[in-house]
Amino acid sequence: MNHRKRPKAGQPLDHRDSPNYFLIIGGGISALMAALILVGYVWTPYNTTEMSGGAKFLSPCLAHPLGTDNFGRDLLSRIMEGAGSTFLIALCVVLIGGVAGTIIGCLTGYFGGAADAVLMRVCDAITAFPSILLALVLIAVVGMGKQQIILILGILFIPSFARVVRGEVAKQRTQNYVASARLMGASHLRILFLHILPNTVPVLLPILTIGFNNAVLAEASMSYLGVGVLPPDASLGRMLSESQTYLSKAPWYALFTGLAIVLMILGPSLLTEGLQQRRRRG
């Protein structure tokens, strides 16, 4: 059997031998939240909209592991539904912003010219305003609801993806493998989407994670302000807003709701960092 040689006394350890804690912890948190969300789509311990006057503000117990809220609704059930709603909205926002931004960034970064200048100025105009403020203005125009939030946030997230992809594509197009592909007669679209785009994946991965985290925060912030997911559907942001009134009476309400939002962001962030560390170690 082949065994890895142990380092001699005083010899530094090989970093490839050290455990990747980011990957382990991030993977564990992400798996926990994924399981909670997936189960919540098909089953919850209680009806998330069922109210019970006799069960108001129950502290965590066997019947209600996370306690109940001001209407006697089971917090675990509502957090499961709210996390699933937030995840679905964030995922759709990232898909819209990521796909559209990647296409725009690829085309402008590769071809340049007048289209590049115009589209980048449009991106500058969108990013010049705070995204939440601009989202609130657009919601006042198109109305509230899940579909409206997904569409508005998806459009607002396009510039951030477009800028990153544009810069990476502009750098990649000067590489030797692109010149070789041109000499072999490959079309521009083939070079762009089959040669250059795959080489932007290491840059896209952290951007997608940041985009997802920002989408989670944006949805939670809008629901917190009362213009996001509409009741009676559960929403982590709205639940956090409601829990503030009862901090002294039912602290678990705010604690568990806020913890769910934190874990939804922390898990993918640590997991992405762990994957990048693993790639750097080879």
Short mmCIF file of N, CA and C in Angstrom, two decimals, residues 70 220-227 235-247 253-254 257-258 261:
data_model
loop_
_atom_site.label_atom_id
_atom_site.label_comp_id
_atom_site.label_asym_id
_atom_site.label_seq_id
_atom_site.Cartn_x
_atom_site.Cartn_y
_atom_site.Cartn_z
N ASN A 70 -47.39 35.33 17.06
CA ASN A 70 -48.46 36.10 17.71
C ASN A 70 -49.86 35.63 17.31
N ALA A 220 -35.72 39.67 1.25
CA ALA A 220 -36.04 39.79 2.67
C ALA A 220 -36.25 41.25 3.05
N SER A 221 -35.45 42.14 2.47
CA SER A 221 -35.58 43.57 2.78
C SER A 221 -36.91 44.12 2.28
N MET A 222 -37.29 43.72 1.07
CA MET A 222 -38.55 44.22 0.51
C MET A 222 -39.75 43.66 1.28
N SER A 223 -39.68 42.40 1.66
CA SER A 223 -40.75 41.82 2.47
C SER A 223 -40.78 42.47 3.85
N TYR A 224 -39.60 42.79 4.38
CA TYR A 224 -39.51 43.47 5.68
C TYR A 224 -40.22 44.83 5.62
N LEU A 225 -40.10 45.49 4.47
CA LEU A 225 -40.74 46.80 4.29
C LEU A 225 -42.21 46.67 3.92
N GLY A 226 -42.68 45.44 3.70
CA GLY A 226 -44.09 45.23 3.42
C GLY A 226 -44.47 45.28 1.97
N VAL A 227 -43.48 45.22 1.05
CA VAL A 227 -43.79 45.29 -0.38
C VAL A 227 -43.30 44.05 -1.12
N SER A 235 -43.13 34.70 4.67
CA SER A 235 -41.95 35.38 4.15
C SER A 235 -41.02 35.68 5.32
N LEU A 236 -39.76 35.32 5.19
CA LEU A 236 -38.80 35.54 6.27
C LEU A 236 -38.67 37.02 6.61
N GLY A 237 -38.64 37.87 5.59
CA GLY A 237 -38.50 39.30 5.84
C GLY A 237 -39.69 39.87 6.58
N ARG A 238 -40.89 39.49 6.17
CA ARG A 238 -42.09 39.98 6.85
C ARG A 238 -42.16 39.43 8.28
N MET A 239 -41.80 38.15 8.45
CA MET A 239 -41.80 37.56 9.79
C MET A 239 -40.82 38.29 10.72
N LEU A 240 -39.66 38.65 10.17
CA LEU A 240 -38.67 39.37 10.98
C LEU A 240 -39.20 40.75 11.37
N SER A 241 -39.91 41.39 10.45
CA SER A 241 -40.49 42.69 10.75
C SER A 241 -41.55 42.58 11.84
N GLU A 242 -42.41 41.57 11.74
CA GLU A 242 -43.47 41.38 12.73
C GLU A 242 -42.90 41.02 14.11
N SER A 243 -41.79 40.28 14.11
CA SER A 243 -41.23 39.79 15.39
C SER A 243 -40.65 40.91 16.24
N GLN A 244 -40.31 42.05 15.61
CA GLN A 244 -39.69 43.14 16.37
C GLN A 244 -40.60 43.66 17.48
N THR A 245 -41.89 43.60 17.23
CA THR A 245 -42.84 44.10 18.23
C THR A 245 -42.85 43.25 19.48
N TYR A 246 -42.43 41.99 19.33
CA TYR A 246 -42.55 41.04 20.44
C TYR A 246 -41.19 40.52 20.92
N LEU A 247 -40.15 41.34 20.79
CA LEU A 247 -38.81 40.90 21.17
C LEU A 247 -38.72 40.52 22.64
N TYR A 253 -39.00 34.25 18.29
CA TYR A 253 -39.62 34.60 17.01
C TYR A 253 -38.59 35.28 16.10
N ALA A 254 -37.93 36.31 16.60
CA ALA A 254 -36.92 37.02 15.81
C ALA A 254 -35.65 36.20 15.67
N THR A 257 -36.08 33.28 13.04
CA THR A 257 -36.31 33.84 11.70
C THR A 257 -35.03 34.47 11.16
N GLY A 258 -34.35 35.27 11.99
CA GLY A 258 -33.09 35.87 11.55
C GLY A 258 -32.02 34.83 11.29
N ILE A 261 -32.34 33.34 7.81
CA ILE A 261 -31.80 34.22 6.76
C ILE A 261 -30.27 34.15 6.74
#
